Amino acid sequence: MKITLSDVAFSYGKRRGNRPPAGAPLLENISLTVEQGEMLALAGKSGSGKSTLLQLIKGFIVPCAGQIRLDGLNPHAERRRECFDRIGYIFQYPEHQLFASTVFADIAFGLRHRRLDEATKQEKVRQAMAAVQLDYDDFRDRSPFELSGGEKRRVAIAGIVVLEPEVLILDEPTAGLDLQSRDALFQLLHRLNREKNLTVIWVSHQLEEIAQHAARLVFIRNGAIQADGPPATLFADASLRRTCGWQEPPALVVGRLLRAAGHPAAGWLSPQRAADAIIRLRGRYPHHENAPREP
C-alpha cells in the first residue's frame, strides 16, 4: 500500500459546516509519501502532532484540509471498510486493551465478522501466533493477564496480524518495556517487515532506538515536518540537531569515529560490535596519543 498525504492540516474543535475548526492547527501543510515495506519512525516533542498524524493515516480522524490517499483511494469516501482494514493500529500500552479469557479468544476477536468456519479461524490464529513467536499449543488456552509484559504485547500484535494488514502503525510500542523486551519486540517487527513486506510506522522518543531500527525518520516540529530522511544522515547534521534539540546518539558517534580511523563501520553499531571494533583498532594504535580523535 502506498500512503500519500498532500498538504494535510488538522485542528481539534467543532467544525462549522464545511469550514474547518476555529482553533489553531495542530498539523499544517503535511505532505508525505510512504511506500510499501518501509520502516519509518515518527519523532517530535510531546504535543507536536505525532499521534494525531498516525490517527489521520489510519482513518480514525478526518483532515480539516488536504488529501490522504491509500493506493490512490480516498479512505473516507471510497471502499472505506477495505481501506480501514488494510492498516493495523497498535495503541500505546496495548496490553491494557486485552480483555478475553484466553489468548486464542483475544487474537480471534477481530475475525468475528469475517464469516470463517472454525477450522479456518483456528489456522489464521495459529499463523498469527507463529508470526509473533507465541507457541500455539502452549499459549492458546492461557489467560493473557498472566503473561509477561512482552508476551502481552505480542498477543496484542497478533490480534492485528491475524487480520493480515499491509501497514502496521504503533504508538510508542516500547513504552514500559525492559531492554530485553524492547529488543525482542523490534526483532519481531523487523521479521514481519522482511517476511511479509509489512510497512511499519511507529512513534518514538528514543533517538538511539530510531538510529538502530528505522530506515527513515520523519521529525515533526510545531505541527510541520522539520526533517525527513535516513536517521544517520539527519543525526549527523549539526545544524539540524541544534534546530530539533537532538543529541547525536552515542552509537552513531562511535561509528563515525571508527570510520575516520579506517574501520568500515556503517550507521548504528551495537555496543558489542563497537567494542569489538575498538579492540581491533587498539591493536593498530597501541598508544593513546596516536589514536584518531573527533575533529
Short mmCIF file of C-alpha atoms in Angstrom, two decimals:
data_model
loop_
_atom_site.label_atom_id
_atom_site.label_comp_id
_atom_site.label_asym_id
_atom_site.label_seq_id
_atom_site.Cartn_x
_atom_site.Cartn_y
_atom_site.Cartn_z
CA MET A 1 0.00 0.00 0.00
CA LYS A 2 1.28 3.44 -0.92
CA ILE A 3 0.28 6.14 1.55
CA THR A 4 0.19 9.72 0.30
CA LEU A 5 -0.59 12.86 2.30
CA SER A 6 -0.84 16.16 0.42
CA ASP A 7 -0.99 19.49 2.28
CA VAL A 8 -2.85 17.85 5.18
CA ALA A 9 -3.95 20.02 8.11
CA PHE A 10 -5.81 19.13 11.27
CA SER A 11 -7.28 21.08 14.19
CA TYR A 12 -9.21 19.85 17.20
CA GLY A 13 -12.50 21.62 17.72
CA LYS A 14 -16.01 21.73 16.35
CA ARG A 15 -16.49 22.14 12.62
CA ARG A 16 -18.72 24.90 11.31
CA GLY A 17 -20.43 23.36 8.32
CA ASN A 18 -17.76 22.80 5.67
CA ARG A 19 -15.41 25.24 7.37
CA PRO A 20 -12.50 23.97 9.49
CA PRO A 21 -12.46 24.33 13.28
CA ALA A 22 -11.58 27.74 14.63
CA GLY A 23 -8.66 26.51 16.80
CA ALA A 24 -5.02 26.78 15.80
CA PRO A 25 -3.98 23.84 13.59
CA LEU A 26 -2.18 21.01 15.33
CA LEU A 27 -0.81 19.85 11.97
CA GLU A 28 -0.39 22.05 8.93
CA ASN A 29 0.79 21.52 5.34
CA ILE A 30 1.85 17.91 5.92
CA SER A 31 2.96 16.27 2.67
CA LEU A 32 4.35 12.78 2.96
CA THR A 33 4.62 9.59 0.90
CA VAL A 34 5.22 6.19 2.46
CA GLU A 35 5.98 3.26 0.16
CA GLN A 36 5.10 -0.35 0.87
CA GLY A 37 7.64 -2.09 3.07
CA GLU A 38 9.19 0.96 4.76
CA MET A 39 10.42 1.00 8.36
CA LEU A 40 9.57 4.59 9.33
CA ALA A 41 9.82 6.28 12.72
CA LEU A 42 7.97 9.45 13.70
CA ALA A 43 9.58 11.67 16.32
CA GLY A 44 8.98 15.06 17.87
CA LYS A 45 8.32 16.70 21.19
CA SER A 46 5.17 15.93 23.16
CA GLY A 47 2.20 17.71 21.61
CA SER A 48 3.87 18.10 18.22
CA GLY A 49 1.16 16.07 16.46
CA LYS A 50 2.82 12.68 16.01
CA SER A 51 -0.03 10.55 17.32
CA THR A 52 -2.54 12.74 15.50
CA LEU A 53 -0.70 12.06 12.25
CA LEU A 54 -0.89 8.31 12.90
CA GLN A 55 -4.64 8.56 13.54
CA LEU A 56 -5.11 10.50 10.31
CA ILE A 57 -3.30 7.79 8.34
CA LYS A 58 -5.37 5.07 9.99
CA GLY A 59 -8.61 6.93 9.35
CA PHE A 60 -9.72 7.45 12.94
CA ILE A 61 -9.99 11.19 12.27
CA VAL A 62 -10.55 13.25 9.12
CA PRO A 63 -8.20 16.05 7.98
CA CYS A 64 -9.51 19.61 8.02
CA ALA A 65 -7.69 20.32 4.77
CA GLY A 66 -5.60 18.47 2.21
CA GLN A 67 -5.86 14.91 0.97
CA ILE A 68 -4.96 11.43 2.18
CA ARG A 69 -4.78 8.64 -0.36
CA LEU A 70 -4.20 4.92 0.14
CA ASP A 71 -3.16 3.40 -3.17
CA GLY A 72 -4.97 6.35 -4.75
CA LEU A 73 -8.20 5.81 -2.80
CA ASN A 74 -9.77 8.37 -0.50
CA PRO A 75 -10.19 6.31 2.71
CA HIS A 76 -13.11 8.47 3.84
CA ALA A 77 -15.08 8.17 0.61
CA GLU A 78 -14.08 5.06 -1.37
CA ARG A 79 -14.16 1.46 -0.10
CA ARG A 80 -13.86 2.73 3.46
CA ARG A 81 -14.02 -0.67 5.16
CA GLU A 82 -11.34 -2.10 2.89
CA CYS A 83 -9.02 0.86 3.43
CA PHE A 84 -9.56 0.74 7.19
CA ASP A 85 -8.82 -2.99 7.40
CA ARG A 86 -5.60 -2.70 5.40
CA ILE A 87 -3.95 -0.69 8.20
CA GLY A 88 -3.40 -2.19 11.62
CA TYR A 89 -3.08 0.14 14.62
CA ILE A 90 -1.44 -0.68 17.97
CA PHE A 91 -2.15 1.87 20.69
CA GLN A 92 0.34 2.75 23.40
CA TYR A 93 0.24 0.12 26.17
CA PRO A 94 -1.85 -2.30 24.05
CA GLU A 95 -1.86 -4.84 26.87
CA HIS A 96 -4.38 -2.58 28.63
CA GLN A 97 -6.82 -3.41 25.82
CA LEU A 98 -6.66 -7.19 26.24
CA PHE A 99 -10.00 -8.43 27.53
CA ALA A 100 -10.72 -12.07 26.62
CA SER A 101 -10.33 -15.02 28.95
CA THR A 102 -7.82 -16.79 26.68
CA VAL A 103 -5.07 -15.78 24.28
CA PHE A 104 -6.91 -17.54 21.44
CA ALA A 105 -10.16 -15.65 22.05
CA ASP A 106 -8.36 -12.32 22.21
CA ILE A 107 -6.47 -12.83 18.95
CA ALA A 108 -9.52 -14.28 17.16
CA PHE A 109 -11.83 -11.42 18.20
CA GLY A 110 -11.11 -9.35 15.08
CA LEU A 111 -12.19 -12.23 12.83
CA ARG A 112 -15.72 -12.40 14.23
CA HIS A 113 -17.34 -10.59 11.26
CA ARG A 114 -15.47 -12.49 8.53
CA ARG A 115 -17.80 -15.49 8.39
CA LEU A 116 -15.00 -18.03 8.72
CA ASP A 117 -15.53 -21.66 9.67
CA GLU A 118 -13.86 -22.80 12.89
CA ALA A 119 -11.00 -24.65 11.17
CA THR A 120 -10.07 -21.62 9.07
CA LYS A 121 -10.25 -19.32 12.09
CA GLN A 122 -8.01 -21.62 14.11
CA GLU A 123 -5.46 -21.76 11.31
CA LYS A 124 -5.36 -17.98 10.97
CA VAL A 125 -4.84 -17.59 14.72
CA ARG A 126 -2.14 -20.27 14.62
CA GLN A 127 -0.33 -18.41 11.83
CA ALA A 128 -0.61 -15.07 13.63
CA MET A 129 0.79 -16.58 16.83
CA ALA A 130 3.65 -18.16 14.89
CA ALA A 131 4.40 -14.76 13.31
CA VAL A 132 4.90 -13.22 16.76
CA GLN A 133 6.68 -16.33 18.10
CA LEU A 134 4.00 -17.50 20.53
CA ASP A 135 3.66 -21.27 20.55
CA TYR A 136 0.05 -22.12 19.69
CA ASP A 137 -0.28 -25.16 21.95
CA ASP A 138 1.47 -23.51 24.89
CA PHE A 139 -0.35 -20.18 24.81
CA ARG A 140 -3.78 -20.61 23.17
CA ASP A 141 -5.67 -21.51 26.37
CA ARG A 142 -3.72 -19.30 28.76
CA SER A 143 -5.12 -16.10 30.21
CA PRO A 144 -3.45 -13.08 28.59
CA PHE A 145 -3.43 -11.40 32.00
CA GLU A 146 -0.99 -13.98 33.35
CA LEU A 147 1.66 -13.28 30.70
CA SER A 148 4.74 -11.08 30.92
CA GLY A 149 4.64 -7.55 29.56
CA GLY A 150 6.46 -8.54 26.40
CA GLU A 151 4.20 -11.55 25.84
CA LYS A 152 1.08 -9.43 26.33
CA ARG A 153 2.33 -7.02 23.69
CA ARG A 154 2.93 -9.93 21.33
CA VAL A 155 -0.65 -11.09 21.86
CA ALA A 156 -1.88 -7.57 21.04
CA ILE A 157 0.21 -7.50 17.86
CA ALA A 158 -1.01 -10.98 16.89
CA GLY A 159 -4.58 -9.66 17.20
CA ILE A 160 -3.72 -7.22 14.41
CA VAL A 161 -1.51 -9.54 12.34
CA VAL A 162 -4.35 -12.10 12.16
CA LEU A 163 -6.27 -9.54 10.07
CA GLU A 164 -3.43 -9.53 7.50
CA PRO A 165 -2.87 -5.77 7.23
CA GLU A 166 -0.41 -4.23 4.78
CA VAL A 167 0.60 -1.47 7.21
CA LEU A 168 1.26 -1.69 10.95
CA ILE A 169 1.13 1.54 12.97
CA LEU A 170 2.40 1.58 16.57
CA ASP A 171 2.20 4.46 19.03
CA GLU A 172 5.32 4.27 21.25
CA PRO A 173 5.45 0.46 21.13
CA THR A 174 8.34 0.08 23.60
CA ALA A 175 6.80 2.23 26.35
CA GLY A 176 7.01 0.41 29.68
CA LEU A 177 9.13 -2.48 28.38
CA ASP A 178 12.53 -3.51 29.73
CA LEU A 179 15.57 -3.64 27.43
CA GLN A 180 15.23 -7.35 26.66
CA SER A 181 11.54 -7.00 25.78
CA ARG A 182 12.26 -3.93 23.61
CA ASP A 183 14.91 -5.81 21.66
CA ALA A 184 12.59 -8.80 21.22
CA LEU A 185 9.78 -6.54 20.01
CA PHE A 186 11.93 -4.95 17.32
CA GLN A 187 13.25 -8.33 16.23
CA LEU A 188 9.60 -9.23 15.69
CA LEU A 189 8.83 -6.02 13.78
CA HIS A 190 11.87 -6.45 11.54
CA ARG A 191 10.87 -10.04 10.77
CA LEU A 192 7.31 -9.01 9.88
CA ASN A 193 8.70 -6.23 7.70
CA ARG A 194 11.13 -8.59 5.98
CA GLU A 195 8.95 -11.69 5.58
CA LYS A 196 5.58 -10.08 4.89
CA ASN A 197 6.80 -6.81 3.32
CA LEU A 198 4.76 -5.13 6.05
CA THR A 199 5.06 -1.36 6.28
CA VAL A 200 5.91 -0.42 9.88
CA ILE A 201 5.32 3.13 11.15
CA TRP A 202 5.91 3.93 14.79
CA VAL A 203 6.24 6.86 17.18
CA SER A 204 9.34 7.01 19.33
CA HIS A 205 11.08 9.48 21.63
CA GLN A 206 14.23 7.34 21.74
CA LEU A 207 16.82 8.54 19.21
CA GLU A 208 19.05 5.51 19.86
CA GLU A 209 16.09 3.23 19.07
CA ILE A 210 15.38 5.17 15.87
CA ALA A 211 19.04 5.08 14.80
CA GLN A 212 19.13 1.33 15.29
CA HIS A 213 15.82 0.28 13.77
CA ALA A 214 14.40 2.89 11.37
CA ALA A 215 15.33 3.20 7.72
CA ARG A 216 13.63 6.60 7.66
CA LEU A 217 12.89 9.27 10.25
CA VAL A 218 10.19 11.92 9.96
CA PHE A 219 10.56 14.62 12.63
CA ILE A 220 7.53 16.77 13.46
CA ARG A 221 8.10 20.23 14.95
CA ASN A 222 5.40 22.79 15.64
CA GLY A 223 2.89 20.85 13.54
CA ALA A 224 5.08 20.62 10.43
CA ILE A 225 7.67 18.21 9.05
CA GLN A 226 11.05 19.58 10.08
CA ALA A 227 13.19 16.71 8.78
CA ASP A 228 12.73 13.58 6.67
CA GLY A 229 15.44 11.11 5.73
CA PRO A 230 17.77 8.33 6.90
CA PRO A 231 18.37 8.72 10.66
CA ALA A 232 22.17 8.53 10.45
CA THR A 233 22.20 11.34 7.87
CA LEU A 234 19.85 13.56 9.85
CA PHE A 235 21.60 12.99 13.18
CA ALA A 236 24.98 13.83 11.63
CA ASP A 237 23.73 17.30 10.57
CA ALA A 238 24.90 19.62 13.38
CA SER A 239 22.65 22.49 12.28
CA LEU A 240 19.60 20.23 12.20
CA ARG A 241 20.49 18.79 15.61
CA ARG A 242 20.52 22.31 17.08
CA THR A 243 17.19 23.17 15.43
CA CYS A 244 15.49 19.97 16.59
CA GLY A 245 17.12 19.82 20.01
CA TRP A 246 18.80 16.47 19.32
CA GLN A 247 21.94 14.94 20.70
CA GLU A 248 23.58 12.60 18.23
CA PRO A 249 23.09 9.03 19.51
CA PRO A 250 26.34 7.76 21.04
CA ALA A 251 26.38 4.65 18.83
CA LEU A 252 26.43 6.85 15.72
CA VAL A 253 29.23 9.00 17.16
CA VAL A 254 31.29 5.87 17.81
CA GLY A 255 30.59 4.61 14.29
CA ARG A 256 31.66 7.91 12.77
CA LEU A 257 34.91 7.94 14.75
CA LEU A 258 35.61 4.34 13.77
CA ARG A 259 35.12 5.19 10.10
CA ALA A 260 37.52 8.10 10.48
CA ALA A 261 40.04 5.61 11.87
CA GLY A 262 39.64 3.37 8.84
CA HIS A 263 37.15 0.84 10.19
CA PRO A 264 34.31 0.05 7.72
CA ALA A 265 31.58 0.82 10.27
CA ALA A 266 28.27 1.94 8.79
CA GLY A 267 25.35 3.56 10.59
CA TRP A 268 24.31 2.28 14.01
CA LEU A 269 26.64 -0.10 15.83
CA SER A 270 25.53 -2.38 18.63
CA PRO A 271 27.61 -2.00 21.82
CA GLN A 272 29.24 -5.39 21.16
CA ARG A 273 30.17 -4.57 17.56
CA ALA A 274 31.52 -1.18 18.64
CA ALA A 275 33.57 -2.78 21.42
CA ASP A 276 34.99 -5.39 19.04
CA ALA A 277 35.95 -2.69 16.54
CA ILE A 278 37.62 -0.56 19.23
CA ILE A 279 39.63 -3.57 20.45
CA ARG A 280 40.84 -4.25 16.90
CA LEU A 281 41.78 -0.61 16.43
CA ARG A 282 43.73 -0.57 19.68
CA GLY A 283 45.98 -3.16 18.12
CA ARG A 284 46.72 -0.66 15.35
CA TYR A 285 47.05 2.32 17.76
CA PRO A 286 48.61 0.92 20.93
CA HIS A 287 49.50 4.39 22.24
CA HIS A 288 46.56 6.61 23.14
CA GLU A 289 48.16 9.77 21.78
CA ASN A 290 48.29 8.24 18.27
CA ALA A 291 44.65 7.25 18.18
CA PRO A 292 42.32 9.24 15.91
CA ARG A 293 40.16 11.86 17.54
CA GLU A 294 36.98 13.61 16.53
CA PRO A 295 37.74 16.89 14.76
#
